[in-house]
XYZ file of C-alpha atoms in Angstrom:
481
model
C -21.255 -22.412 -16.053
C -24.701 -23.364 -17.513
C -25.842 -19.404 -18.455
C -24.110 -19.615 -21.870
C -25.325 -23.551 -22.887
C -27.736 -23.435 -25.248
C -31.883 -23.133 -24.325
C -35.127 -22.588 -25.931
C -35.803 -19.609 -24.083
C -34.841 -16.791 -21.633
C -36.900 -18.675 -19.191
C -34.677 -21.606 -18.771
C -31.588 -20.132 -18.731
C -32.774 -18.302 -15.113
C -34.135 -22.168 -14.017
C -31.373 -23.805 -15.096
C -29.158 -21.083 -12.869
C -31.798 -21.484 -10.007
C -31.338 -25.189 -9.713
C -27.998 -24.489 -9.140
C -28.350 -21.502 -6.558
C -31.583 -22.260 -4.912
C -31.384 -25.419 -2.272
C -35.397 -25.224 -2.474
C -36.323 -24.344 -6.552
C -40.255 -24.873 -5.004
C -39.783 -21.960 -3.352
C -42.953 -19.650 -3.546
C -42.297 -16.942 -6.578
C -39.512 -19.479 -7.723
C -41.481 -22.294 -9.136
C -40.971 -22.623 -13.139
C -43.461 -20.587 -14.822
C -43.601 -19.442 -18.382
C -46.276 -17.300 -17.793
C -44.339 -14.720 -15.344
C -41.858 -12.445 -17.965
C -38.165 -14.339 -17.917
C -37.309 -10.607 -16.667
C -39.190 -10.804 -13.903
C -38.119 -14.671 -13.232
C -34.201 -13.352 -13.418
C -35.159 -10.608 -10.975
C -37.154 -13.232 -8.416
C -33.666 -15.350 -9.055
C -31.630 -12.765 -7.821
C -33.264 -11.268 -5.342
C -33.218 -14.870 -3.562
C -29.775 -15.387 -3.863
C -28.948 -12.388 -2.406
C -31.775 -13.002 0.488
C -33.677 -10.002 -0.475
C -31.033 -7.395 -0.208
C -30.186 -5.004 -2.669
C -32.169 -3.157 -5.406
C -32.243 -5.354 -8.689
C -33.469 -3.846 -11.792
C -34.305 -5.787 -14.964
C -35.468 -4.926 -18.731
C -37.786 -6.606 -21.318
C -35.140 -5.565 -24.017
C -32.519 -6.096 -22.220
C -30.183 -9.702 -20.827
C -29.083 -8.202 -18.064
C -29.672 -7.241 -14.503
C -28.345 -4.182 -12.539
C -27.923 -4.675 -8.815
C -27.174 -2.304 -6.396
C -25.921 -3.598 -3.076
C -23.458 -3.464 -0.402
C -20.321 -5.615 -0.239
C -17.420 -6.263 1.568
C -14.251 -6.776 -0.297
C -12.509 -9.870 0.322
C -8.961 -9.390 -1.535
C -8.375 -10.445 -5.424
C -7.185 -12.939 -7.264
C -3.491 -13.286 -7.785
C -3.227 -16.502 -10.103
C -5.555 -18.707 -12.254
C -4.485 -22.266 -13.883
C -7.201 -24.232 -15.698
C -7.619 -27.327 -15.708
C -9.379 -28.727 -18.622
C -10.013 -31.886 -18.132
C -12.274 -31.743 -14.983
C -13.598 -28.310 -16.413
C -12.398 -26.935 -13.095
C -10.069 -24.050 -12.227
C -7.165 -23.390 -9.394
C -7.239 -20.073 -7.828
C -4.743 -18.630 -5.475
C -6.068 -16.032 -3.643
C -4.439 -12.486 -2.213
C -6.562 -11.716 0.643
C -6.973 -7.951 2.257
C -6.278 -7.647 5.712
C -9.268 -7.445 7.099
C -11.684 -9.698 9.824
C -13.938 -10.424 7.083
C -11.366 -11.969 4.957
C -9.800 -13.817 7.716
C -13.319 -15.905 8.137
C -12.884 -17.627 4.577
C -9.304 -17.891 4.626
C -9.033 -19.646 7.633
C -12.011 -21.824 6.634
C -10.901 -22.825 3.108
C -7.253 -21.027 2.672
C -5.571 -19.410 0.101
C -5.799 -22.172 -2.531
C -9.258 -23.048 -3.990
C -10.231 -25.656 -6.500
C -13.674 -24.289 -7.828
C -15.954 -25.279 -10.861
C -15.441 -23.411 -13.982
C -17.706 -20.599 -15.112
C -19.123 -19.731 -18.292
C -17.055 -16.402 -18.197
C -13.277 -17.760 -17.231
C -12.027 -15.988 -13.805
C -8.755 -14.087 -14.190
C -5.918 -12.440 -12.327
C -6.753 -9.760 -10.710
C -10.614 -10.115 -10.648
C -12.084 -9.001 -7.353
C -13.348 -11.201 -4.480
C -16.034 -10.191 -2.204
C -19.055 -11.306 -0.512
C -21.977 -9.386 -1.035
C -24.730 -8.556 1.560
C -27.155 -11.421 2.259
C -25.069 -13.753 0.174
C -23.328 -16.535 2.740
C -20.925 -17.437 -0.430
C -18.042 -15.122 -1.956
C -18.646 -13.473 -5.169
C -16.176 -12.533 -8.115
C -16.612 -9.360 -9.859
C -14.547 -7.571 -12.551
C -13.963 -3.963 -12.796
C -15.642 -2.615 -15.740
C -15.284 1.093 -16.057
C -17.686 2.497 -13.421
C -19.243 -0.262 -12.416
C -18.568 -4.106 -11.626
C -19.396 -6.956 -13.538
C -20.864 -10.204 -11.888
C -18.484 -13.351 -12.946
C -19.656 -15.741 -10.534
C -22.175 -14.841 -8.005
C -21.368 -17.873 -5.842
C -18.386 -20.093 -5.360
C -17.400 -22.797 -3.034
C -14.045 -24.159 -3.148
C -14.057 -28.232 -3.794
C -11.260 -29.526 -2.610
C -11.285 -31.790 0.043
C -10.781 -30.521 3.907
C -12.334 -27.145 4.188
C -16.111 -27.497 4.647
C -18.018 -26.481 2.658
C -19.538 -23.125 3.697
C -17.704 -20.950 5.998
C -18.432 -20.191 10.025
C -21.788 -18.746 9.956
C -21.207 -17.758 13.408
C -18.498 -15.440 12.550
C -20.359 -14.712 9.100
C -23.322 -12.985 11.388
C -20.275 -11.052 13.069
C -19.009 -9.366 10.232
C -22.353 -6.475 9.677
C -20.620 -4.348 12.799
C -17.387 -4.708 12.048
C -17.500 -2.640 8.663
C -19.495 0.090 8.989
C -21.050 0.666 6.683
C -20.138 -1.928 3.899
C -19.273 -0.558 0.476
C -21.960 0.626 -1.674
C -21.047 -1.168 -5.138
C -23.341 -1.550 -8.675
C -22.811 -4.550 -10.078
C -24.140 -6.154 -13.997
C -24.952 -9.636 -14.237
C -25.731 -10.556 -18.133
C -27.275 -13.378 -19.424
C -27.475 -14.051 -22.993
C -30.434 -15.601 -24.674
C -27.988 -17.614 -26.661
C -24.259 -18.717 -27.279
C -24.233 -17.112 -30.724
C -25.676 -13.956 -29.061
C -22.706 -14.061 -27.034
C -20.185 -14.485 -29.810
C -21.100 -11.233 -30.848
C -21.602 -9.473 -27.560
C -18.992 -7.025 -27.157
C -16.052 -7.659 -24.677
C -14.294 -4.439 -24.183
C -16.005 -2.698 -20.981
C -18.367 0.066 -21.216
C -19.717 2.267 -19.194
C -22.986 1.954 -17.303
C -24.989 4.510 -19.026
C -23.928 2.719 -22.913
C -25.436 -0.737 -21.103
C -28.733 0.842 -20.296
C -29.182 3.784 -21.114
C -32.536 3.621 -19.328
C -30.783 3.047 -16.263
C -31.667 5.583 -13.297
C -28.347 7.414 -12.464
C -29.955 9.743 -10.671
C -30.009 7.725 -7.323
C -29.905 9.174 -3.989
C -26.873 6.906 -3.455
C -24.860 7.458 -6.905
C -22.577 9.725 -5.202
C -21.370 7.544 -2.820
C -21.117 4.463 -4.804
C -18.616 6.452 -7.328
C -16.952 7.236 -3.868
C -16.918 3.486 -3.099
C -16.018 2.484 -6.390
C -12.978 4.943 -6.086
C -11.907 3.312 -2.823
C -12.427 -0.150 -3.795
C -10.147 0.464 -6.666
C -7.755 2.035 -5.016
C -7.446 -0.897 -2.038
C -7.087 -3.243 -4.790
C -3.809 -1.027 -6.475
C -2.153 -0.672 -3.484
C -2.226 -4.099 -2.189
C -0.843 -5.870 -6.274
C 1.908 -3.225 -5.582
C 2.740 -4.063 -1.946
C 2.842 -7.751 -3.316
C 5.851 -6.875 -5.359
C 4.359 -8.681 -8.818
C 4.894 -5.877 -11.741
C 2.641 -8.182 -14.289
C -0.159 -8.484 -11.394
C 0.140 -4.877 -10.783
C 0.137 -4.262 -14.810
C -2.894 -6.264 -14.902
C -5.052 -4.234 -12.648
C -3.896 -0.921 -14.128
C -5.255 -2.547 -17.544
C -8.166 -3.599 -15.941
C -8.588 0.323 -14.538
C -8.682 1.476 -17.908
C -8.465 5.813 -18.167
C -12.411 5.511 -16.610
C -10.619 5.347 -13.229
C -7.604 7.620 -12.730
C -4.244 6.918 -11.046
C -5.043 8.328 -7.455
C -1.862 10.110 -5.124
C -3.006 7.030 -2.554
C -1.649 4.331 -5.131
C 0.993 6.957 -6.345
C 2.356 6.406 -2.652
C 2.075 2.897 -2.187
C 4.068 2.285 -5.605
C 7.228 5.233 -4.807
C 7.162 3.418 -1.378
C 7.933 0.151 -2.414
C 10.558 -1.739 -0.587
C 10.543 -5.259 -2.996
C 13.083 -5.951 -5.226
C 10.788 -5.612 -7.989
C 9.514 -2.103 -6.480
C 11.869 -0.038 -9.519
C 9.890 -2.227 -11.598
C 6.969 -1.672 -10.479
C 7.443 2.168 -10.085
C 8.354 1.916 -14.569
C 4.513 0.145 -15.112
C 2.807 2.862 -13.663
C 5.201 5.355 -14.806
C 4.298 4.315 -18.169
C 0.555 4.379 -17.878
C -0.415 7.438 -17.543
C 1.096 10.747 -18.244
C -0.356 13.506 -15.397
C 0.311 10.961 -12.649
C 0.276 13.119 -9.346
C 3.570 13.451 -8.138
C 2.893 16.016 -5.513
C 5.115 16.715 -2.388
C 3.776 13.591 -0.433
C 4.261 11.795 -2.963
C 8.147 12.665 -3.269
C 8.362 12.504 0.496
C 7.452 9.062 0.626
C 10.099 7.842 -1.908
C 12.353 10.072 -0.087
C 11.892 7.868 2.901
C 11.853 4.210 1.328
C 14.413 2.273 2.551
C 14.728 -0.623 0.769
C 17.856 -1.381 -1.294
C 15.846 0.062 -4.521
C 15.262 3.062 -2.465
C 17.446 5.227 -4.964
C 16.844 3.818 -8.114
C 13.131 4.762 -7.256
C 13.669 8.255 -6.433
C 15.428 8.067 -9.935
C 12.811 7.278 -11.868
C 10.526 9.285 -10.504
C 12.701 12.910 -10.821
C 13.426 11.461 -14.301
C 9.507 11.260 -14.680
C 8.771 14.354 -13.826
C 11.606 17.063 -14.558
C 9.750 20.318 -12.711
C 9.502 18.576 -9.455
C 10.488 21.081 -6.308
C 12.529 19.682 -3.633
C 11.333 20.625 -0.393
C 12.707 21.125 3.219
C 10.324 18.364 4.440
C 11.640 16.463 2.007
C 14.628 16.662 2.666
C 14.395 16.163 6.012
C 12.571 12.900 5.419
C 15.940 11.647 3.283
C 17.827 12.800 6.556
C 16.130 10.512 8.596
C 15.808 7.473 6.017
C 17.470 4.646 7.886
C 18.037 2.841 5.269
C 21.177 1.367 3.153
C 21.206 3.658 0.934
C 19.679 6.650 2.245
C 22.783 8.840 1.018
C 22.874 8.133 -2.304
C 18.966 9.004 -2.183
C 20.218 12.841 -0.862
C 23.153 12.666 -3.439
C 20.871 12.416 -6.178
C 18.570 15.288 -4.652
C 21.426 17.648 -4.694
C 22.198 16.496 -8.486
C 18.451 17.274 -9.230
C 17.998 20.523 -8.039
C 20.503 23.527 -7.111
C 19.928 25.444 -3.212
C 18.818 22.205 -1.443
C 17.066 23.873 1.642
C 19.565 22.321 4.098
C 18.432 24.203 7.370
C 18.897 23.803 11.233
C 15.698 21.055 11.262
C 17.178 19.135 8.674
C 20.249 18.746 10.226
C 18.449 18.411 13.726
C 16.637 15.235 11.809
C 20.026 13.722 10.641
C 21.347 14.105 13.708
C 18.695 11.831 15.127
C 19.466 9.295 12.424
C 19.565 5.922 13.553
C 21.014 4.134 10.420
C 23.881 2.712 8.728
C 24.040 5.813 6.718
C 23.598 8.610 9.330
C 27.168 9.863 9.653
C 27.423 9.754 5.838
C 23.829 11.678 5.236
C 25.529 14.287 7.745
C 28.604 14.717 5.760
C 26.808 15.089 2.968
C 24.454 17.814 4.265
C 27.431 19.765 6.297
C 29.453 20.097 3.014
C 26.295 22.054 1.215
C 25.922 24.267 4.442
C 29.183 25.054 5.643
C 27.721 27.664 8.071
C 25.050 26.005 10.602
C 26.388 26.401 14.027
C 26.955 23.381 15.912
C 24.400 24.364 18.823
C 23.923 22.522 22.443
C 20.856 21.290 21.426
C 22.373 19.625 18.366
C 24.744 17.772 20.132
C 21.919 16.578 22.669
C 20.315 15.534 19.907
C 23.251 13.207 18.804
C 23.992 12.291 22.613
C 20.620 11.475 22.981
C 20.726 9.014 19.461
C 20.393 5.446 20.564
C 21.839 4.013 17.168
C 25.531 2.241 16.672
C 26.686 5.081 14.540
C 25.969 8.116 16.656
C 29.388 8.575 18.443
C 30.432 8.599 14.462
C 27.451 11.859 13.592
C 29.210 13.193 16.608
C 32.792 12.982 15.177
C 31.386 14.311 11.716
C 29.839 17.672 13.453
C 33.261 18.228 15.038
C 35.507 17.550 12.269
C 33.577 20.322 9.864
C 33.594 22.952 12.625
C 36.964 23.625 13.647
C 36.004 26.260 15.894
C 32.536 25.195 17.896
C 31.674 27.144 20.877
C 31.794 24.136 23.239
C 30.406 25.045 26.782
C 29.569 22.970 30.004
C 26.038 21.832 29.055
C 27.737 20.376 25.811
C 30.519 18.433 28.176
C 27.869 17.019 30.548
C 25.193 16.168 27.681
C 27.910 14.190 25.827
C 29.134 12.944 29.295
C 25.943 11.504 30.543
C 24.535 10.240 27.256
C 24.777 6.468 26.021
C 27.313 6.962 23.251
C 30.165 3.677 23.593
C 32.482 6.565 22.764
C 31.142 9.237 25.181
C 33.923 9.817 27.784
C 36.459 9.515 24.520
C 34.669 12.494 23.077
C 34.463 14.534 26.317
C 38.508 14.377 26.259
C 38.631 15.614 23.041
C 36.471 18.128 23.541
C 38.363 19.507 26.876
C 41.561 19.226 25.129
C 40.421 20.918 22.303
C 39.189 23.547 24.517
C 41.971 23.741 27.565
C 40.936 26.953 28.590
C 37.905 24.912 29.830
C 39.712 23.310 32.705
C 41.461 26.215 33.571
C 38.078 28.065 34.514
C 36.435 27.354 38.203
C 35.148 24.266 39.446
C 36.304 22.513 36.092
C 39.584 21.194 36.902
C 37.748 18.773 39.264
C 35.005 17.562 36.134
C 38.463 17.090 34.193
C 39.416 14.853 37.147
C 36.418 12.831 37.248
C 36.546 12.704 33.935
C 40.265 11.072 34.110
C 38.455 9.121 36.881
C 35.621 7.326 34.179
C 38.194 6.200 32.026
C 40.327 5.159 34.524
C 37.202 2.504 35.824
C 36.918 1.763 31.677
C 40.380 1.271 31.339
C 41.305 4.160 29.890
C 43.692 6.825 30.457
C 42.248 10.079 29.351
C 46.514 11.169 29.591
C 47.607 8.402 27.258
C 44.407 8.102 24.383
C 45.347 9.210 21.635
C 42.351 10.355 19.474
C 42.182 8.233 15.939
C 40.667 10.883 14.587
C 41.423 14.559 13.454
């Protein structure tokens, strides 16, 4: 909070942030002296913060440092409310799933009180903890790079202590291997006016310092990292189910850092109520979003209750899109509500749905609500798919409530299905609740069945099943036609 207050020179703005960071400021090479370049001094600063790790580079001309390091990403921040009077601010934080992040959530929660900084923390700003640092930094994405906001916070609110379980904090090297490779600028104006003038739209690296070595062994990776980190960040604001969170990232991603198929897929496989919502932000951000075949596949198989109004929005997005067999076999075994309006739509979209054997094999394993209706569906575009013994296995073999009702829908659109012995007995020994109500059906559709050898007696036990259920396989009467 003290880098933008007003000093005589360079020089105490770096010992003003050093009595803050450093719990000895008589460290050797940390002592004030005017003599040593203020460069230099920032540099020394650094470097001790982040116990020596890292590559820090500073410039005569320049108020800034550039610091390349390794990291591990903690999460982000989902909501900021300041509070002005105590010059403090309340953060709520959305922490990755990861063992790192679990050490300072379970040591100081989701909710932190924390001192204001110069340059106010906002939604969506990054939280991580960067290598030989025992405190959590937060950085903002800025193009290709990150910028440092604060390079050390500790929550102040009473009952979590004060630094975290350095026990597990020595545990965490191993368990990410390696740690993200990140560049980070940290800038420190000479003076407030200075920084009512300094630009606040990000740039890129190279327009910061243009003396800046790019050339680095490690830039490739780091652009890699960067990509990653970005992307982790995207997909976790839209599993949270927050459009204006999600909004606010994609703003803070700017064109320098493209929509990736990864985040594509996280956003089409939304299952919030706000996912539809969600799916019309990104929708409108970019034009050449990739929509490729995974993509579609994965909205194909969302089943939440927005499941369809998804796959709307994204054929409306992109009119050229080619429906696929695996695509449709993932609709085919979408368990959820409204899976068949999802393959209603498809066959809307796009004329000569590839409806083969497989993707009736896959509705046939449906589990769902909607599995006899998907079936129907699928049987009245391809009126001439045998009904096979290994498709009715398939069904027999379907542990869901509404299998005995995929089983009624194969018989009902094939009048004439060769049923044999393996078909009787597969039906017969399978779990359906309807199972020996089917098997009568089937050897009364087909009485030349029991006249054949050896199958008068399977008729019998047959007769002999229902008997022990209750039933009489002479008196049923099928509900169905």
């Amino acid at each position: 909070m003290y880098r933008y207050h007003m000093a005589s020179t360079s020089h105490d703005k770096v010992y003003a942030l050093l009595g803050l960071a450093a719990d000895d400021p008589n460290t050797p090479g940390l002592k004030p002296d005017y003599n040593v370049p203020w460069y230099d001094v920032f540099s020394n600063t650094i470097q001790y913060i982040l116990s020596g790790e890292g590559i820090v580079e500073t410039y005569p001309e320049k108020d800034i440092a550039i610091i390349q390091t390794k990291c591990w990403i903690l999460g982000c921040i989902g909501s900021v409310e300041d509070i002005y009077e105590s010059n403090r601010q309340k953060l709520n934080i959305l922490f990755n799933d990861t063992p790192e992040s679990s050490v300072f959530q379970n040591e100081w929660g989701r909710r932190w009180m924390i001192q204001a900084s110069a340059e106010p923390i906002q939604s969506c700003d990054i939280l991580c903890l960067l290598r030989g640092n025992s405190n959590p930094c937060i950085i903002r994405l800025s193009k290709d790079h990150f910028t440092i906001i604060n390079i050390a916070i500790t929550p102040q609110q009473p009952g979590y202590n004060d630094n975290p379980d350095t026990e597990s904090l020595r545990e965490m090297d191993p368990r990410q291997n390696p740690p993200y490779d990140i560049t980070l600028i940290w800038a420190i104006p000479v003076s407030d006016t200075e920084n009512e003038v300094r630009p606040r739209d990000p740039m890129e690296l190279i327009q910061i310092a243009p003396q800046y070595q790019k050339e680095r062994p490690d830039t490739e990776k780091g652009s890699t990292d960067l990509r990653v980190i970005v992307d982790g960040i995207a997909v976790q604001l839209a599993d949270q189910g927050e459009p204006d969170l999600f909004k606010g990232w994609l703003t803070q991603m700017g064109t320098a850092v493209p929509v990736s198929e990864q985040v594509v897929k996280a956003v089409v496989g939304n299952t919030t109520p706000d996912g539809p919502q969600i799916v019309k932000v990104l929708l409108q951000y970019q034009d050449n979003l990739p929509v490729t075949e995974e993509v579609v596949k994965v909205a194909a198989g969302n089943e939440g209750y927005c499941g369809d109004e998804i796959m709307r929005l994204l054929l409306k997005y992109r009119h050229s899109l080619h429906i696929s067999e695996e695509v449709v076999k993932v609709v085919a075994m979408n368990k959820g509500p409204y899976a068949h309006y999802i393959m209603e739509r498809l066959f809307k979209y796009q004329k000569n749905i590839p409806v083969t054997e497989e993707v009736i094999k896959a509705a046939a394993g449906n589990r769902g609500v909607r599995g006899p209706e998907l079936m129907e569906i699928l049987l009245n575009h391809r009126h001439s798919l045998p009904v096979t013994e290994e498709l009715v296995r398939i069904v027999a073999g379907n542990e869901g409530l509404y299998a005995k009702d995929i089983m009624w829908v194969l018989f009902k659109h094939q009048d004439d299905i060769l049923i044999n012995e393996e078909m009787v007995t597969t039906v017969e020994q399978s779990e359906l609740p309807e199972r020996y109500e089917i098997v009568k059906w089937m050897l009364f559709k087909h009485q030349e069945m029991i006249r054949k050898p050896g199958w008068k007696e399977k008729f019998q036990n047959t007769a002999r099943k229902f008997r022990q259920e209750g039933l009489s396989i002479m008196s049923t009467k099928h509900h169905r036609k």
